[in-house]
Coordinates of C-alpha atoms and ligand atoms in Angstrom, one line a residue:
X3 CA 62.4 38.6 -6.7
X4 CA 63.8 36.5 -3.8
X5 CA 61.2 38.0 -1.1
X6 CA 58.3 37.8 -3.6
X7 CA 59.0 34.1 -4.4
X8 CA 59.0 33.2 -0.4
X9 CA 56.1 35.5 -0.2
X10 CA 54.6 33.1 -2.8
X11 CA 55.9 29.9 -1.1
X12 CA 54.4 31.1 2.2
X13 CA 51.0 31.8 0.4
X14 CA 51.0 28.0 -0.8
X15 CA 51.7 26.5 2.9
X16 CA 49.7 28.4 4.3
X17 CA 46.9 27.3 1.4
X18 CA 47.8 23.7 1.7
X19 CA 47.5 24.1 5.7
X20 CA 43.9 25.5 5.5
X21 CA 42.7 23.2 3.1
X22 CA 44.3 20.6 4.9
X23 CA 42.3 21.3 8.3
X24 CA 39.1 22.1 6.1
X25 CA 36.1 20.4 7.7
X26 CA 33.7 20.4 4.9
X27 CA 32.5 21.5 1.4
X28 CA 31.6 25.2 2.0
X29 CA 34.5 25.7 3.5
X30 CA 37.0 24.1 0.5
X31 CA 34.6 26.6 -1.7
X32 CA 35.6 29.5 0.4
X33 CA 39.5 28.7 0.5
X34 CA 38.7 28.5 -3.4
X35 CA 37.7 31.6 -3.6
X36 CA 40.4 32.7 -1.3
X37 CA 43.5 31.6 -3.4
X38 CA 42.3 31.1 -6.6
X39 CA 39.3 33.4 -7.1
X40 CA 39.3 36.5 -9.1
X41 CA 40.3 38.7 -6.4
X42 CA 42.5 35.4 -4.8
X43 CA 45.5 36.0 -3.0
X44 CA 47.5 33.8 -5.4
X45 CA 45.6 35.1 -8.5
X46 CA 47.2 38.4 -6.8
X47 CA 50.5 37.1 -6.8
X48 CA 50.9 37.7 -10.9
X49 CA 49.8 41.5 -10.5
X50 CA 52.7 41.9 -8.8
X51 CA 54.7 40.8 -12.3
X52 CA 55.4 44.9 -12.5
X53 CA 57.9 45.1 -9.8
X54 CA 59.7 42.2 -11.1
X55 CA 62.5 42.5 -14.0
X56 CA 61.6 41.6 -17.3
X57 CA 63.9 38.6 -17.5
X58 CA 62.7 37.1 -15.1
X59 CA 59.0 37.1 -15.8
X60 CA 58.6 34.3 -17.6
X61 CA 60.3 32.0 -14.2
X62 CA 58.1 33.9 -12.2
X63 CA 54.7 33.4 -14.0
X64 CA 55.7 29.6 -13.9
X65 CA 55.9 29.2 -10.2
X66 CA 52.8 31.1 -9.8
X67 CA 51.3 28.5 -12.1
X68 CA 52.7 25.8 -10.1
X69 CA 51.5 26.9 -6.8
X70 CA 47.9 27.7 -7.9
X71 CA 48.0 24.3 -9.5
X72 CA 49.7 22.6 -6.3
X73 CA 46.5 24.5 -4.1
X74 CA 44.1 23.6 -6.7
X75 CA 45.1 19.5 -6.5
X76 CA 45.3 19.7 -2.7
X77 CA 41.7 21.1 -2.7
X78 CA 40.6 17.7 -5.1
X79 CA 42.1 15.9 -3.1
X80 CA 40.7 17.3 0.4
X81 CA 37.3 17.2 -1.9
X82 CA 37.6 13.4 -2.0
X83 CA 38.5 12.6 1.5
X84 CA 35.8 14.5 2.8
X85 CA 33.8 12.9 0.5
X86 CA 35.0 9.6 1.4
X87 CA 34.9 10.2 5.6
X88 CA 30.7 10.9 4.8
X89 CA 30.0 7.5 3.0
X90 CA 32.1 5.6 5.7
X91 CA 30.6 7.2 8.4
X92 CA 27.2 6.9 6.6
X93 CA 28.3 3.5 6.6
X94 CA 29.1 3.0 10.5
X95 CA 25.7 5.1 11.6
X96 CA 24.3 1.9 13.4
X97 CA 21.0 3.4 11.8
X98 CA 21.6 2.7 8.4
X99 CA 20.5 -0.2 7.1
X100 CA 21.4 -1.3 3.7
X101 CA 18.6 -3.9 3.6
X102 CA 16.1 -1.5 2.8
X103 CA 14.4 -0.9 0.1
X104 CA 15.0 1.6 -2.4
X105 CA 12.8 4.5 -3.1
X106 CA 10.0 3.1 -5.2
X107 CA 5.9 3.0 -6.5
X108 CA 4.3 1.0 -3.9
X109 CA 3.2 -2.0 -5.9
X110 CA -0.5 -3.4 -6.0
X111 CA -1.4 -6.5 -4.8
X112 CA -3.9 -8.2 -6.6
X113 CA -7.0 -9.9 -5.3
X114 CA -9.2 -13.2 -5.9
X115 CA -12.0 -13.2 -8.5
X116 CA -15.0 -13.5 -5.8
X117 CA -16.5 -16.0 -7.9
X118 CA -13.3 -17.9 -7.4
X119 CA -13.3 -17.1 -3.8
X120 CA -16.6 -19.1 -3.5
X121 CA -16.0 -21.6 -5.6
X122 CA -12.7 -22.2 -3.7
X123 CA -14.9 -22.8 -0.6
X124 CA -17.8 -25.1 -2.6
X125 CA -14.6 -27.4 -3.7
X126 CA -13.4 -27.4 -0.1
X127 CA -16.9 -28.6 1.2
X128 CA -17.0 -31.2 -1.0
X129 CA -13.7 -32.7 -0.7
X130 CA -14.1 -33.1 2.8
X131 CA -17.4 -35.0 2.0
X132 CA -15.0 -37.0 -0.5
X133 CA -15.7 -35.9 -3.7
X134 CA -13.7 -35.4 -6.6
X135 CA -12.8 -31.9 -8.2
X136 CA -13.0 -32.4 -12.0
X137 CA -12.3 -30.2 -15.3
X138 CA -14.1 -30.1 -18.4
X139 CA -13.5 -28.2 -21.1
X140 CA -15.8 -25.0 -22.1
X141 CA -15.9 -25.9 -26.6
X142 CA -18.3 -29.2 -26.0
X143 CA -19.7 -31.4 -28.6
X144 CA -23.9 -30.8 -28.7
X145 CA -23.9 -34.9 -28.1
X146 CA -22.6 -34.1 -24.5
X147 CA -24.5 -30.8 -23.8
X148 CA -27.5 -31.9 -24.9
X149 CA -28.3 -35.9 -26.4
X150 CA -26.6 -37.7 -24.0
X151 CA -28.7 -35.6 -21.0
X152 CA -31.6 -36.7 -22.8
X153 CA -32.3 -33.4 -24.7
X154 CA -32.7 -34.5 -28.6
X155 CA -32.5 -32.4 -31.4
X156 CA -35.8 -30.8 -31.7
X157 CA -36.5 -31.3 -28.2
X158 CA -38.4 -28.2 -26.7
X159 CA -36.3 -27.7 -23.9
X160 CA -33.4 -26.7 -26.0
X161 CA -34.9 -23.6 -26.3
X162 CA -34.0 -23.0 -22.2
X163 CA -30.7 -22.3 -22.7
X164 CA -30.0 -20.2 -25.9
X165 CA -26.4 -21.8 -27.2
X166 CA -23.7 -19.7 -28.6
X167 CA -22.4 -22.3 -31.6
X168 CA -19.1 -22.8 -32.9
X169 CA -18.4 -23.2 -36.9
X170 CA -17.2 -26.6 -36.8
X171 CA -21.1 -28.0 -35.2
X172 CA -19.7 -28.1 -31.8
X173 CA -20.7 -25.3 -28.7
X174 CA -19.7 -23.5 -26.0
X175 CA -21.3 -25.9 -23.0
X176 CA -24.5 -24.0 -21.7
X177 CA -24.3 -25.8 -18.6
X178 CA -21.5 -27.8 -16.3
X179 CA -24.2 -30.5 -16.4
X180 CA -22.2 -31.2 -20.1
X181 CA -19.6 -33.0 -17.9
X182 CA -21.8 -35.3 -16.4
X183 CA -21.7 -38.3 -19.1
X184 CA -18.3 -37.6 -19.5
X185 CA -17.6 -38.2 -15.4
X186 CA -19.7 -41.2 -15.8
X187 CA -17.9 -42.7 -18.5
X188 CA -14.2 -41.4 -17.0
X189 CA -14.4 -42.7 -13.6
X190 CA -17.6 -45.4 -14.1
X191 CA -19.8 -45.9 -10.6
X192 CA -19.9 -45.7 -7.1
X193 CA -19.3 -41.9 -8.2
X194 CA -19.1 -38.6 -6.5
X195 CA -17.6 -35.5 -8.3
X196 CA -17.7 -31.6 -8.5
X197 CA -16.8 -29.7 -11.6
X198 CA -17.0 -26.0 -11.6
X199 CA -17.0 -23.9 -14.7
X200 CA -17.6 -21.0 -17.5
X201 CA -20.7 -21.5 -19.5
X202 CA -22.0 -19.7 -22.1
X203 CA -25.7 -18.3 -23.0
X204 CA -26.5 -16.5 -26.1
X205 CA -28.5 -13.7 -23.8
X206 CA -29.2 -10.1 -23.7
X207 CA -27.4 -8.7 -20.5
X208 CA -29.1 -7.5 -17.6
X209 CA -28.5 -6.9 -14.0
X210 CA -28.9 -10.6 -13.4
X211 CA -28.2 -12.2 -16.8
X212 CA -24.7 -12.7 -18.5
X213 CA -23.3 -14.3 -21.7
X214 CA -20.9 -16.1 -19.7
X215 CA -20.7 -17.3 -16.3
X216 CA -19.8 -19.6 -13.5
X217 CA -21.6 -22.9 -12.3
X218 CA -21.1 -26.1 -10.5
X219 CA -22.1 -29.5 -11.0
X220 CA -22.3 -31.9 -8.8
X221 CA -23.2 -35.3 -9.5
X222 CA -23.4 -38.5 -6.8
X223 CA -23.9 -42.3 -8.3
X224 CA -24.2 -45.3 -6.1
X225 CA -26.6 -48.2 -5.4
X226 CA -29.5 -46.8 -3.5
X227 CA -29.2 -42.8 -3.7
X228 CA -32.2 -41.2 -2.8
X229 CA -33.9 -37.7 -2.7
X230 CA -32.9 -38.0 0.7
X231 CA -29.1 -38.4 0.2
X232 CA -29.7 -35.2 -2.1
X233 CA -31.2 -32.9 0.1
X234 CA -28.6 -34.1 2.9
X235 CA -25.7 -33.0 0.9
X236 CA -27.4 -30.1 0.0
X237 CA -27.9 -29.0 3.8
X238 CA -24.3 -29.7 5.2
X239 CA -23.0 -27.7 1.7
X240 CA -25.6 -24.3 2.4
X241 CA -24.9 -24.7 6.1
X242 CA -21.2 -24.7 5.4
X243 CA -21.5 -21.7 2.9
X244 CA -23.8 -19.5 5.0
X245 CA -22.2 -20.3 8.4
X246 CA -26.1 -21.6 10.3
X247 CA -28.4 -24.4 9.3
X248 CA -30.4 -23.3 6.8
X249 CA -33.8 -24.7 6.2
X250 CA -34.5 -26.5 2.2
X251 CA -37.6 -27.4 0.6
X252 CA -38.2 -29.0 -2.8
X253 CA -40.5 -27.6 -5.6
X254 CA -41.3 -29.8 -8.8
X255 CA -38.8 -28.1 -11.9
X256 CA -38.3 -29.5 -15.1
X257 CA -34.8 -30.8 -16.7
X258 CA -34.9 -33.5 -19.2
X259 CA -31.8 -34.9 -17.1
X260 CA -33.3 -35.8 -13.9
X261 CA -36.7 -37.5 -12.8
X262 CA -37.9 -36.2 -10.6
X263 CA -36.5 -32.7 -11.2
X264 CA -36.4 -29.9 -8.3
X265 CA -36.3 -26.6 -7.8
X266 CA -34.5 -26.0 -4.4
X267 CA -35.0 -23.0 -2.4
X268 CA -33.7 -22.0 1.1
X269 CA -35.6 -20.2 3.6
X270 CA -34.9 -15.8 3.0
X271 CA -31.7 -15.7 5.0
X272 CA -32.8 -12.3 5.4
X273 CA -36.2 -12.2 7.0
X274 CA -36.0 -16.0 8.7
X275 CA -38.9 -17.0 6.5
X276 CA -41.4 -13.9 7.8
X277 CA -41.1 -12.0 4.1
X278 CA -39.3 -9.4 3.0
X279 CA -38.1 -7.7 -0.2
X280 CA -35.4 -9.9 -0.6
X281 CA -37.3 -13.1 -0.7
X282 CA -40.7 -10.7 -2.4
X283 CA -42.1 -11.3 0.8
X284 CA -42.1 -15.1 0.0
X285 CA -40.1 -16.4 2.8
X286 CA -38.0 -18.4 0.2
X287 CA -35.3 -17.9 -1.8
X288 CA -34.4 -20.2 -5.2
X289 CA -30.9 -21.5 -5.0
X290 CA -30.4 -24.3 -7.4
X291 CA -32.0 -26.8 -9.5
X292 CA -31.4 -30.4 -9.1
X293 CA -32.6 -33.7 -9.3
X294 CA -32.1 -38.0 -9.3
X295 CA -30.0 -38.7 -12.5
X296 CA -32.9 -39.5 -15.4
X297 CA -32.1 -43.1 -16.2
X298 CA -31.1 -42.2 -20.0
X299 CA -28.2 -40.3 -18.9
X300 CA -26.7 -43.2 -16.7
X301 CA -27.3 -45.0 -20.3
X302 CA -25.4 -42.4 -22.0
X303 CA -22.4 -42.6 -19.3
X304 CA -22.8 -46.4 -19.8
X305 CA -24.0 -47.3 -16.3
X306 CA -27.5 -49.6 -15.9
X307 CA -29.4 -47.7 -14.4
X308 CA -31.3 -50.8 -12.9
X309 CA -28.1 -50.9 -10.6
X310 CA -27.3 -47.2 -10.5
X311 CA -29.0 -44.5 -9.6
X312 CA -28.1 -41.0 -8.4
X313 CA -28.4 -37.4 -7.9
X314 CA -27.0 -33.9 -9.8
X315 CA -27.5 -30.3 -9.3
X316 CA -26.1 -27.2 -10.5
X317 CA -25.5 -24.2 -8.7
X318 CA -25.1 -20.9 -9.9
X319 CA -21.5 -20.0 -8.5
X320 CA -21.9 -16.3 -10.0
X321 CA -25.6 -15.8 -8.0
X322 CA -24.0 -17.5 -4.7
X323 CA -20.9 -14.7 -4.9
X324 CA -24.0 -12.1 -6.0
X325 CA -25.9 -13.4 -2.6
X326 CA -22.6 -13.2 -0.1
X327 CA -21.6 -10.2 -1.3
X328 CA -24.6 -8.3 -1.8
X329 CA -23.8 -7.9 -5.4
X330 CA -26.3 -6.3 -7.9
X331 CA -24.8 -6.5 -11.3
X332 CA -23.6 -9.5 -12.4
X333 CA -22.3 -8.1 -15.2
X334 CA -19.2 -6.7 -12.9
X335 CA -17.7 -10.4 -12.9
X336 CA -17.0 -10.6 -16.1
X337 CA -15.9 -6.4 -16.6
X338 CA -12.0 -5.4 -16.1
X339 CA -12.4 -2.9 -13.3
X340 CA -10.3 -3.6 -10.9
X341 CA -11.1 -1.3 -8.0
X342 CA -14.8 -3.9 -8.0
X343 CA -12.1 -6.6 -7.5
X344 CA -9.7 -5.0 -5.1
X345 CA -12.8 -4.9 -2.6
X346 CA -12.5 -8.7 -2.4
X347 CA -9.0 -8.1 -0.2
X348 CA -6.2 -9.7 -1.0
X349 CA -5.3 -13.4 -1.5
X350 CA -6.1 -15.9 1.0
Ligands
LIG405 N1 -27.9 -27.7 -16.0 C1 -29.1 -27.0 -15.5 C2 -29.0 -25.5 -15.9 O1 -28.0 -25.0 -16.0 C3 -29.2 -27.1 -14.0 C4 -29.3 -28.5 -13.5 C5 -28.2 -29.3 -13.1 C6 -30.6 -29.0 -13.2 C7 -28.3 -30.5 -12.6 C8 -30.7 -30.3 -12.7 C9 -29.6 -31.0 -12.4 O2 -30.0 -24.9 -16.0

């Protein structure tokens, strides 16, 4: 019994020596297997319980409890350093740096509207040339969309801009131009404001036509404004947006709110004025309509117009971002796709 006990004793410092000098995981799971596997040396042990005497079986399977219990721990606790020694050298690899971020989806950025996009740089032209930015809302009364811009009731020219109505008698503004009294009457004259915009058309969609989309108005009062001071502005803002000095002319066009009213076209930016399909071989391209403020709607803003006079226009900030970008739809502005709007790039 004495010689099988130290036999036993030997088996557990030699155990606790290996484990103790172990280097890494496989090798803790081969020492595992070693002592306390199936076929183990210490599992072994309590085969030998035959050559011991019955008595003292009992004391015997004890101790060989003990020591496979005592390797067992000193294997945990060899796991656990081991475990322990990784992380802090992990830790001390001058290569690892804890600043980085985790493993996770790339996010999307998103991207400006490109109707905002222009509009951003239209608002940035005229601030320079000291106007002021304004905001009007997009439910309008009918007095400031249409009477006070000198459209009446059952004036014809109602019927240019199919109005989407609202129950209570008011509208959805057809035109930024519905701001113009309410500038007047807001800030009174010398004047000189921008306000961009939805509006709204009751229309059929096309490639070119939408229910809703984006204009600006622009709108200049003083003593003395002239076509001349018009088509000025108008130059240094096209130059500005298409980056050369573009050539203007004036056509007759007809808005109850101005007098005279214009049509104003650039020369094609494409051909130079030789022809091509982009201008149908005209040389000309429409941009906006404008005009000097019709002497009724200075009344309306409650400016004399024997003092005052002025100029407005409205541009179509949806057909500029159509023209930049070579945009054929319109109807892509006001969709939710967002791969058309990640081709914008991302915010400036
Ligand atoms: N409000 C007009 C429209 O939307 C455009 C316009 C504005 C014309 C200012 C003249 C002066 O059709």
């Amino acid at each position: 019994m004495d010689s099988i006990l130290n036999e036993l004793d030997a088996l557990v410092v030699q155990a606790l020596e290996e484990i103790g000098s172990a280097g890494d995981e496989n090798s803790l799971r081969e020492l595992e297997v070693k002592y306390l596997g199936k076929k183990g040396s210490l599992t072994a042990m309590l085969r030998s319980m035959g050559k011991i005497p019955k008595d003292q079986r009992p004391v015997f399977g004890k101790k060989v409890n003990e020591a496979k219990a005592k390797v067992a721990d000193a294997l945990q606790v060899r796991r656990t350093e081991l475990k322990d020694a990784d992380i802090r050298r992990e830790l001390e690899d001058e290569e690892f740096d804890p600043t980085l971020p985790g493993l996770e989806l790339p996010s999307r950025r998103g991207s400006f509207h490109p109707v905002s996009i222009v509009q951003a740089e239209v608002e940035r032209i005229f601030e320079q040339m000291g106007f002021r930015i304004l905001d009007y809302g997009e439910a309008e009364s009918d007095w400031y969309n249409f009477e006070a811009l000198n459209i009446p009731k059952d004036h014809p020219a109602r019927d240019m801009q199919d109005t989407i109505w609202l129950k209570d008698g008011g509208l959805l503004r057809t035109h930024t131009s519905a701001g113009q009294v309410r500038a007047m009457q807001e800030y009174g004259a010398p004047l000189r404001a921008v306000f961009p915009g939805k509006v709204y058309r009751y229309e059929r969609t096309d490639a070119s036509h939408e229910h809703t989309f984006h204009q600006v108005e622009g709108l200049m009062i003083d003593r003395n404004i002239s076509t001349a001071n018009l088509i000025a502005v108008m130059k240094e803002l096209l130059s500005a947006i298409f980056g050369y000095e573009v050539t203007v002319r004036l056509r007759p066009g007809y808005f109850p709110f101005v007098e005279p009213g214009f049509e104003l076209d650039i020369q094609c930016m494409a051909c130079g004025g030789e022809g091509c399909p982009v201008c149908k071989y005209s040389g000309w391209v429409e941009l906006l309509p404008c005009g000097l403020v019709h002497p009724n709607v200075l009344r309306s803003g409650g400016l004399d117009p024997e003092e005052w006079t002025g100029w407005a226009f409205g541009l179509g900030l949806s057909r500029l971002a159509m023209m930049k970008y070579k945009i054929t739809h319109i109807t892509h502005f006001m969709g939710g796709d967002l791969r058309f709007f990640a081709q914008f790039g991302e915010p400036v």
